[in-house]
């Protein structure tokens, strides 16, 4: 299990890299999953990881589970590894931006 200091650091890192609010993320998950004929139910929209990030954003630190902590580490690692979009062609930047947005990170935000 994660000790208190490590959990504090993870909590801060997670909320630093997840720069979309829970409302923005929920809206993005619905938009990204919709197609011309159907739109998923709000609680079923998006990827499982995106849904899990949304659930974590709505929790207090004291309510985190081991699964939440693993997801938080994965999100921090993914955003840290993938967030630099400056030197890629525009279509690739857009695709990657949308992928990062499904886990709550918009790389165009400061």
Short mmCIF file of C-alpha atoms in Angstrom, two decimals, residues 18-109:
data_model
loop_
_atom_site.label_atom_id
_atom_site.label_comp_id
_atom_site.label_asym_id
_atom_site.label_seq_id
_atom_site.Cartn_x
_atom_site.Cartn_y
_atom_site.Cartn_z
CA UNK A 18 -5.74 16.08 -14.95
CA UNK A 19 -6.43 19.68 -15.90
CA UNK A 20 -10.06 19.23 -16.96
CA UNK A 21 -12.88 19.54 -14.44
CA UNK A 22 -15.16 16.57 -13.86
CA UNK A 23 -17.90 18.37 -15.82
CA UNK A 24 -15.57 19.02 -18.76
CA UNK A 25 -14.32 15.43 -18.74
CA UNK A 26 -17.86 14.02 -18.57
CA UNK A 27 -18.92 16.21 -21.51
CA UNK A 28 -15.84 15.21 -23.52
CA UNK A 29 -16.42 11.51 -22.88
CA UNK A 30 -20.02 11.86 -24.14
CA UNK A 31 -18.90 13.81 -27.22
CA UNK A 32 -16.03 11.50 -28.07
CA UNK A 33 -18.27 8.42 -27.85
CA UNK A 34 -21.20 9.84 -29.82
CA UNK A 35 -21.71 9.15 -33.49
CA UNK A 36 -24.23 10.35 -36.03
CA UNK A 37 -27.01 8.02 -34.91
CA UNK A 38 -26.41 7.23 -31.25
CA UNK A 39 -25.09 8.70 -28.07
CA UNK A 40 -24.21 6.55 -25.06
CA UNK A 41 -25.78 7.02 -21.67
CA UNK A 42 -23.74 9.55 -19.68
CA UNK A 43 -22.53 6.98 -17.16
CA UNK A 44 -21.43 4.65 -19.98
CA UNK A 45 -19.62 7.15 -22.21
CA UNK A 46 -15.90 7.00 -22.78
CA UNK A 47 -13.19 4.51 -22.04
CA UNK A 48 -13.06 2.56 -18.79
CA UNK A 49 -10.00 4.58 -17.76
CA UNK A 50 -11.77 7.85 -18.57
CA UNK A 51 -14.74 6.76 -16.47
CA UNK A 52 -12.41 5.79 -13.65
CA UNK A 53 -10.64 9.19 -13.78
CA UNK A 54 -14.05 10.85 -13.63
CA UNK A 55 -14.95 8.78 -10.56
CA UNK A 56 -11.64 9.66 -8.87
CA UNK A 57 -12.24 13.37 -9.48
CA UNK A 58 -15.45 13.05 -7.51
CA UNK A 59 -13.78 11.39 -4.50
CA UNK A 60 -12.00 12.61 -1.44
CA UNK A 61 -8.44 11.46 -0.95
CA UNK A 62 -9.49 9.38 2.07
CA UNK A 63 -11.95 7.41 -0.10
CA UNK A 64 -9.40 6.17 -2.65
CA UNK A 65 -9.10 2.45 -3.27
CA UNK A 66 -6.06 0.49 -4.40
CA UNK A 67 -7.54 0.40 -7.91
CA UNK A 68 -7.93 4.20 -7.84
CA UNK A 69 -4.29 4.60 -6.83
CA UNK A 70 -3.11 2.33 -9.66
CA UNK A 71 -5.20 4.31 -12.16
CA UNK A 72 -3.82 7.59 -10.80
CA UNK A 73 -0.22 6.35 -11.29
CA UNK A 74 -1.08 5.19 -14.83
CA UNK A 75 -2.64 8.56 -15.72
CA UNK A 76 0.29 10.55 -14.33
CA UNK A 77 2.77 8.33 -16.22
CA UNK A 78 0.77 8.49 -19.46
CA UNK A 79 0.40 12.26 -19.41
CA UNK A 80 4.05 12.77 -18.45
CA UNK A 81 5.19 10.51 -21.32
CA UNK A 82 2.74 11.75 -23.97
CA UNK A 83 2.00 15.40 -23.26
CA UNK A 84 4.68 17.02 -25.46
CA UNK A 85 2.88 17.57 -28.78
CA UNK A 86 4.84 20.51 -30.19
CA UNK A 87 7.05 18.71 -32.72
CA UNK A 88 4.44 16.46 -34.32
CA UNK A 89 2.38 17.02 -37.49
CA UNK A 90 -1.04 18.59 -36.92
CA UNK A 91 -3.17 15.43 -37.51
CA UNK A 92 -1.02 13.49 -35.03
CA UNK A 93 -1.21 16.35 -32.50
CA UNK A 94 -5.01 16.36 -32.73
CA UNK A 95 -5.27 12.57 -32.36
CA UNK A 96 -2.96 12.55 -29.36
CA UNK A 97 -4.71 15.54 -27.79
CA UNK A 98 -8.04 13.74 -28.03
CA UNK A 99 -6.54 10.58 -26.51
CA UNK A 100 -5.14 12.58 -23.58
CA UNK A 101 -8.46 14.35 -23.13
CA UNK A 102 -10.16 10.97 -22.56
CA UNK A 103 -8.13 10.73 -19.33
CA UNK A 104 -8.72 14.36 -18.33
CA UNK A 105 -5.66 16.13 -19.73
CA UNK A 106 -5.95 18.86 -22.36
CA UNK A 107 -2.40 19.60 -23.55
CA UNK A 108 -3.48 22.97 -24.96
CA UNK A 109 -4.21 24.28 -21.48
#
